PDB file of C-alpha atoms in Angstrom:
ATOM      1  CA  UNK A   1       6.662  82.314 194.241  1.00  0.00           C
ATOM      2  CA  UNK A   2       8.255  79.139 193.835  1.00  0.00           C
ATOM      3  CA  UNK A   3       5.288  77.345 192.229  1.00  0.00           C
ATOM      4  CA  UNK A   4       5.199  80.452 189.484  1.00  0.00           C
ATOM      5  CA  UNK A   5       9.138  80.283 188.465  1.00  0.00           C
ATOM      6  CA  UNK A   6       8.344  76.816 187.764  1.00  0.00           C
ATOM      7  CA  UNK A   7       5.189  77.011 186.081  1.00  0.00           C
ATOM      8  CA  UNK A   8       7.023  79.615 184.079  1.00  0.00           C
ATOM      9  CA  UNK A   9       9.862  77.111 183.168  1.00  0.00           C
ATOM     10  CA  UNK A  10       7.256  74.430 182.257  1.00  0.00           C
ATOM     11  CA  UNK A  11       5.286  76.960 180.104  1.00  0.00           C
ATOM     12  CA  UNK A  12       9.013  77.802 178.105  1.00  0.00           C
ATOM     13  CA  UNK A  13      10.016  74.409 177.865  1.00  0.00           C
ATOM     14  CA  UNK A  14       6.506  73.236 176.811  1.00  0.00           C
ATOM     15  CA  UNK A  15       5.267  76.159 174.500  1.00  0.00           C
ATOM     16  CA  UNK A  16       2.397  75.763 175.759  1.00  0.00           C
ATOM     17  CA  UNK A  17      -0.082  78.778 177.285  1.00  0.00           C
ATOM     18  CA  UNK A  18      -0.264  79.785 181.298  1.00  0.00           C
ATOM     19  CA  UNK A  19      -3.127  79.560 182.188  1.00  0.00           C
ATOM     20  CA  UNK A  20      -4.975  83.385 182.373  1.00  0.00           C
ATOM     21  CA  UNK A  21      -4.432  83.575 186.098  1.00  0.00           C
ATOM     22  CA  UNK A  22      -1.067  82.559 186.798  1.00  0.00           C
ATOM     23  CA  UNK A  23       0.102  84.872 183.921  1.00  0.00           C
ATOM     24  CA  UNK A  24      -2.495  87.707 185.865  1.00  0.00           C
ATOM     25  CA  UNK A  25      -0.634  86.644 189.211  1.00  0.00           C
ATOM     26  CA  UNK A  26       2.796  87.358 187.524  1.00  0.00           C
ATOM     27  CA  UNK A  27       2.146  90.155 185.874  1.00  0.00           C
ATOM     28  CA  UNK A  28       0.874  92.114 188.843  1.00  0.00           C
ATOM     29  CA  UNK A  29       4.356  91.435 190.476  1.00  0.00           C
ATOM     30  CA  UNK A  30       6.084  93.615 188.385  1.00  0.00           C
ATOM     31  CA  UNK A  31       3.116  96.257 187.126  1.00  0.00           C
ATOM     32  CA  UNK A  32       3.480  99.533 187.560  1.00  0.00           C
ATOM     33  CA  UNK A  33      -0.136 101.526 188.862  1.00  0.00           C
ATOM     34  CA  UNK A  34      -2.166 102.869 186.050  1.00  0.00           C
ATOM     35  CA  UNK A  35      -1.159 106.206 187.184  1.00  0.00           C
ATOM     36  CA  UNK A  36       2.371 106.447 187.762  1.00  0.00           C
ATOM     37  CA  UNK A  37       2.178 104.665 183.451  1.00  0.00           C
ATOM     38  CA  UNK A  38      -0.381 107.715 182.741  1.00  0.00           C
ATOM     39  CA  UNK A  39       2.280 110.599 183.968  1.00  0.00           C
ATOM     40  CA  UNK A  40       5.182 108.398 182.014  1.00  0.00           C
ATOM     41  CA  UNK A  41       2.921 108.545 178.864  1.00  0.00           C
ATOM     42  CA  UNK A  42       2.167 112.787 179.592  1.00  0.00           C
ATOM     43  CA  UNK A  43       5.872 113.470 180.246  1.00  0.00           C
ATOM     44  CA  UNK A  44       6.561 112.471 176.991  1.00  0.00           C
ATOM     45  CA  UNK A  45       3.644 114.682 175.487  1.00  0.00           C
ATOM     46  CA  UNK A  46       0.352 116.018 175.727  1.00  0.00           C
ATOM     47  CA  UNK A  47      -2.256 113.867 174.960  1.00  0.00           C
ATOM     48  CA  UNK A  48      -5.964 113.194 175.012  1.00  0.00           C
ATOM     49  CA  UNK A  49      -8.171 111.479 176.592  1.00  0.00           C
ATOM     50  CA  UNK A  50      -8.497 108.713 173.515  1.00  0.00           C
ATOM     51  CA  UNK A  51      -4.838 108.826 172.859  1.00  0.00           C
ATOM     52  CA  UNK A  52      -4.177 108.041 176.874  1.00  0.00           C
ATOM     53  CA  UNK A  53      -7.271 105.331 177.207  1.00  0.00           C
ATOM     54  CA  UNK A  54      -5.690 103.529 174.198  1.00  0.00           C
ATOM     55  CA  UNK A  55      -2.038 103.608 175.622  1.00  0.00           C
ATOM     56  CA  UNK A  56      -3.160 102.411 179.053  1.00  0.00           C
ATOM     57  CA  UNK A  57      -5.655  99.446 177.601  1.00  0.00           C
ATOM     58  CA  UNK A  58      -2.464  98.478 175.046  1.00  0.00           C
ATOM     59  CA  UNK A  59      -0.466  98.517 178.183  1.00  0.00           C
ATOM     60  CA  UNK A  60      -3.269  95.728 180.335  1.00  0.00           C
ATOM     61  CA  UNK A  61      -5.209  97.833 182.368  1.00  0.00           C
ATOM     62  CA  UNK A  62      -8.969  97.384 182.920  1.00  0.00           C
ATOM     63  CA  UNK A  63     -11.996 100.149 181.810  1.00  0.00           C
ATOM     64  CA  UNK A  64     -12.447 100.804 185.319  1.00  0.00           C
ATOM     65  CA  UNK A  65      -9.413 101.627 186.300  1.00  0.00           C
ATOM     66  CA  UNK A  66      -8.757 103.405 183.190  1.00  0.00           C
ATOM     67  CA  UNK A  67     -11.558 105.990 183.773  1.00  0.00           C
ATOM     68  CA  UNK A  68     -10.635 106.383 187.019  1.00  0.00           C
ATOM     69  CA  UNK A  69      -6.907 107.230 186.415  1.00  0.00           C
ATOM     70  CA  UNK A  70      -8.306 109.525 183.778  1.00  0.00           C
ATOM     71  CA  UNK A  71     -10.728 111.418 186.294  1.00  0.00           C
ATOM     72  CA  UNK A  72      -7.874 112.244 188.681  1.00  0.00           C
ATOM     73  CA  UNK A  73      -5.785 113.452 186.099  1.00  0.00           C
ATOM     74  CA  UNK A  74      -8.894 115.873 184.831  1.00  0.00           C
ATOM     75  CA  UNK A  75      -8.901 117.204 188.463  1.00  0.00           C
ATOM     76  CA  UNK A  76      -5.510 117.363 188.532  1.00  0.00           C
ATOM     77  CA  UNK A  77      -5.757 119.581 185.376  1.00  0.00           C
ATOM     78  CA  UNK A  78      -2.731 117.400 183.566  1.00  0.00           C
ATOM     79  CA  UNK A  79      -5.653 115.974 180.666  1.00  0.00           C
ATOM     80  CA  UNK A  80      -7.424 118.742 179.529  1.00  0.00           C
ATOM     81  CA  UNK A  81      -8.924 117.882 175.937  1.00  0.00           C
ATOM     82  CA  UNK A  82      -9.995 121.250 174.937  1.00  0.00           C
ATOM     83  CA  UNK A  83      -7.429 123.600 175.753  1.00  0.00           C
ATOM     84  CA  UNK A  84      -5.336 120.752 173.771  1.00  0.00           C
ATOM     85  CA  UNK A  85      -7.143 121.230 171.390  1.00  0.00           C
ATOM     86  CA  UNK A  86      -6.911 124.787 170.882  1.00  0.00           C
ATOM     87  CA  UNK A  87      -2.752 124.505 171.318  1.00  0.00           C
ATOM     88  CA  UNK A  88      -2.762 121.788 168.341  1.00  0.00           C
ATOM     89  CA  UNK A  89      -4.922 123.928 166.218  1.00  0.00           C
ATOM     90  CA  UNK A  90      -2.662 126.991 166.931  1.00  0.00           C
ATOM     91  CA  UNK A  91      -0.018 124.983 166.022  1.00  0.00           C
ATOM     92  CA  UNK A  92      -0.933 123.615 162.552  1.00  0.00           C
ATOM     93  CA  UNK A  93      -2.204 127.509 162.337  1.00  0.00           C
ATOM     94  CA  UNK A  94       1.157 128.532 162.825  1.00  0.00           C
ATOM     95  CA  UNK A  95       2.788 126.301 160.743  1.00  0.00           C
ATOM     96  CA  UNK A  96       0.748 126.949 157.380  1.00  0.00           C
ATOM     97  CA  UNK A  97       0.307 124.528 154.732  1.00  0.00           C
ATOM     98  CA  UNK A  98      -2.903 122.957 155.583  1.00  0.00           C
ATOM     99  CA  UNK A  99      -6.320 123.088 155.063  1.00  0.00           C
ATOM    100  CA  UNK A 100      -9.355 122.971 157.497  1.00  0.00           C
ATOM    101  CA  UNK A 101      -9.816 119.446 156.439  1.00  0.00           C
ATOM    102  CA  UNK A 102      -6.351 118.246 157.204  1.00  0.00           C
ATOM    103  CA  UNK A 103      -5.883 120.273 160.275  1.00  0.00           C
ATOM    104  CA  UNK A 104      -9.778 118.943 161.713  1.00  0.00           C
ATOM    105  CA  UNK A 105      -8.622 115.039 160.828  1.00  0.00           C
ATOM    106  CA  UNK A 106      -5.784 115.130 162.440  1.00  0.00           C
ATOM    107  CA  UNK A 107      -7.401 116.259 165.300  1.00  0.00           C
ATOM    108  CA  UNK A 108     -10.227 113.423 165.464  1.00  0.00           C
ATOM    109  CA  UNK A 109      -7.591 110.722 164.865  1.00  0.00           C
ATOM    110  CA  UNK A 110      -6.143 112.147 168.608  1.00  0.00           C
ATOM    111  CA  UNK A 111     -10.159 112.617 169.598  1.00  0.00           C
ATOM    112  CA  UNK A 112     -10.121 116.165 169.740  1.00  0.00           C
ATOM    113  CA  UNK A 113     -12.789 118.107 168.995  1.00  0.00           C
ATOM    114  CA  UNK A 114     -11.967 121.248 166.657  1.00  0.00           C
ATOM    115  CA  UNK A 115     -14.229 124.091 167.244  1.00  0.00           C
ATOM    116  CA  UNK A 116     -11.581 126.883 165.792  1.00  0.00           C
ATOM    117  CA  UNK A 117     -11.764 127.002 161.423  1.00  0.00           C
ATOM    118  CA  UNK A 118      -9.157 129.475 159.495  1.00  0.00           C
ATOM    119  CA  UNK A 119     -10.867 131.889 157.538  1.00  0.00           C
ATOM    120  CA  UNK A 120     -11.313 131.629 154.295  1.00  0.00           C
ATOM    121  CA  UNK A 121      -8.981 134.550 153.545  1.00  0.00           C
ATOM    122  CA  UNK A 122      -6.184 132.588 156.166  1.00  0.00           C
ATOM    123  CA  UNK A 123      -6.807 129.590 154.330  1.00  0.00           C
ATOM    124  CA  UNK A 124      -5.985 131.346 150.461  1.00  0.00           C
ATOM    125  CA  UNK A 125      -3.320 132.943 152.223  1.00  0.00           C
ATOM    126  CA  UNK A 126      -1.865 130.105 153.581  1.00  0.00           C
ATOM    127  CA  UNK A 127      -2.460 127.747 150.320  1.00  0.00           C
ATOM    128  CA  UNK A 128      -1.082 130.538 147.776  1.00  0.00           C
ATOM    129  CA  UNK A 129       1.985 130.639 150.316  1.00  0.00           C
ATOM    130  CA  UNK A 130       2.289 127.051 149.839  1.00  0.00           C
ATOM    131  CA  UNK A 131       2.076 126.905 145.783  1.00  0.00           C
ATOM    132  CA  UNK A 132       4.904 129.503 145.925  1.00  0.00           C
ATOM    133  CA  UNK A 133       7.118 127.349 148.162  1.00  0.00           C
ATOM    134  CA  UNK A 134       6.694 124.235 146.174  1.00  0.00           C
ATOM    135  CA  UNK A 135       6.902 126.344 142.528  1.00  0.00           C
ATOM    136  CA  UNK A 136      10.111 125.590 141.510  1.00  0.00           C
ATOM    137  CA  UNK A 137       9.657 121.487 141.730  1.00  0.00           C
ATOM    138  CA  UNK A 138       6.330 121.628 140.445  1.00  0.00           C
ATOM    139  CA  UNK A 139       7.152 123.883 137.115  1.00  0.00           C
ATOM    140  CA  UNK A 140       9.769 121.077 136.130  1.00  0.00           C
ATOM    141  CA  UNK A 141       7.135 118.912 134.870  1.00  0.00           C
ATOM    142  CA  UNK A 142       5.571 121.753 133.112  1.00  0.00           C
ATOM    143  CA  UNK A 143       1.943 120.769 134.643  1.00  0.00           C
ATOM    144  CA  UNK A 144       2.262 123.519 137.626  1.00  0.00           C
ATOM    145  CA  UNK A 145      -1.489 123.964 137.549  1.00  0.00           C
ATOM    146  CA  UNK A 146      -2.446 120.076 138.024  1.00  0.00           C
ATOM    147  CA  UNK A 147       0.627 119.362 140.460  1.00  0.00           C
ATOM    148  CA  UNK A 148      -0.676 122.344 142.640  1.00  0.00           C
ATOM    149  CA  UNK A 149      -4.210 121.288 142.777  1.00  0.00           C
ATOM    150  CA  UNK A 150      -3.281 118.218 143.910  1.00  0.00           C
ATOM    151  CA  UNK A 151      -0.938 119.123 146.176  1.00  0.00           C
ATOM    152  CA  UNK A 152      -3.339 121.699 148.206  1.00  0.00           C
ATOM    153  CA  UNK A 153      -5.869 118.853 148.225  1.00  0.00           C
ATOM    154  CA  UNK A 154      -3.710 116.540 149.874  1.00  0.00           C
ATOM    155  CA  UNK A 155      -2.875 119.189 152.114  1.00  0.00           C
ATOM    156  CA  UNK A 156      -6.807 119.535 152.953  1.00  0.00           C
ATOM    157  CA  UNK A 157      -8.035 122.839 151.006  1.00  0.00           C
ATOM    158  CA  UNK A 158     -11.341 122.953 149.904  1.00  0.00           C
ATOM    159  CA  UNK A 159     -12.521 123.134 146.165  1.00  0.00           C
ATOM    160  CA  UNK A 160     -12.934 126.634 146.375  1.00  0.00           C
ATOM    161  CA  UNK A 161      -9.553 127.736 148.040  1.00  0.00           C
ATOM    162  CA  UNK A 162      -7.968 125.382 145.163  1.00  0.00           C
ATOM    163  CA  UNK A 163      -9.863 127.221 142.438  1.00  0.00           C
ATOM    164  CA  UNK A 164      -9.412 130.515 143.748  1.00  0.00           C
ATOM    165  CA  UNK A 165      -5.756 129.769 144.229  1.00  0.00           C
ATOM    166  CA  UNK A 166      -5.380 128.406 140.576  1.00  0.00           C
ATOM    167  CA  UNK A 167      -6.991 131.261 139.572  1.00  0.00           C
ATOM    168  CA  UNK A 168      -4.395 133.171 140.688  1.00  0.00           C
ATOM    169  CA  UNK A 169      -1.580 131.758 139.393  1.00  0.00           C
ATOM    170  CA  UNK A 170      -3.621 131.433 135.727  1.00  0.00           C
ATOM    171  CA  UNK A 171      -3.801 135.350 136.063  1.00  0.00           C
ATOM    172  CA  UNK A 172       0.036 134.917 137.510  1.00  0.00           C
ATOM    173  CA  UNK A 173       1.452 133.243 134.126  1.00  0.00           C
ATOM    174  CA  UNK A 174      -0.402 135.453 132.160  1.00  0.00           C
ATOM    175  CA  UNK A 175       0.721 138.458 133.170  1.00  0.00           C
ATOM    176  CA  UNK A 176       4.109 136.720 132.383  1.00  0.00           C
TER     177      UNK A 176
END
């Protein structure tokens, strides 16, 4: 113990690097298990199996232990990517706003797989709700038609819920 305070002292006062196994040697003094990290990290959320592998790595744990940390949480039923992923896709459901596209890349930058798509109708719905929500910023700059196309495609519509959407709102103004 003695021999690593002072090693650690040298290392400060000479900026220079530990070597890789002294700093190993130190660090596994005061490192918490892979698992008891894992639970810390699912306390605070639910996450997925990517999300959790990248957390633990960032954090200094090996592959091996990794996958093993993630199997007993599997059994243990506390990482559980699809049922996640049907609760995220219920939720950005829920909310409205956003497209298939949007909703599905959200859910492969957690590394979820999406096997649930809003119907077409849901998605019109759900876009036309949208354009009326946003109306009253987007008529300000008198080019409704071009700020709402753009604003459903950043929201991840597809071409043809923006069209038929704009179509609506063409028939909309001209009724008015």
């Amino acid at each position: 113990m003695r021999l690593i305070r002072l090693s650690v002292i040298r290392w400060w006062r000479n900026r220079k690097n530990l070597k890789k196994a002294l700093l190993q040697r130190i660090m596994v003094k005061n490192k918490t298990s892979a698992f008891d990290s894992a639970l810390r990290f699912l306390g605070y959320r639910a996450l997925s199996r990517k999300e959790l592998t990248e957390k633990l790595s960032r954090k200094g744990y090996g592959s091996e232990e990794i996958k093993s940390v993630l199997e007993r949480l599997e059994t243990l039923h506390y990482v559980d990517d699809h049922s996640l992923a049907d609760e995220v896709f219920a939720c950005y459901k829920k909310a409205g706003g956003y497209g298939n596209l949007y909703i599905f890349r959200k859910m492969k930058l957690r590394g979820l797989c999406c096997t649930s798509r809003l119907s077409y109708e849901e998605e019109v719905e759900s876009a036309r709700i949208l354009t009326e929500k946003k109306r009253s910023a987007m008529e300000r700059s008198g080019r409704f038609l071009q700020k709402a196309a753009f604003l459903l495609s950043r929201r991840g519509y597809e071409a043809s819920v923006i069209a038929a959407v704009l179509e609506q709102e063409k028939e909309r103004q001209e009724h008015f």
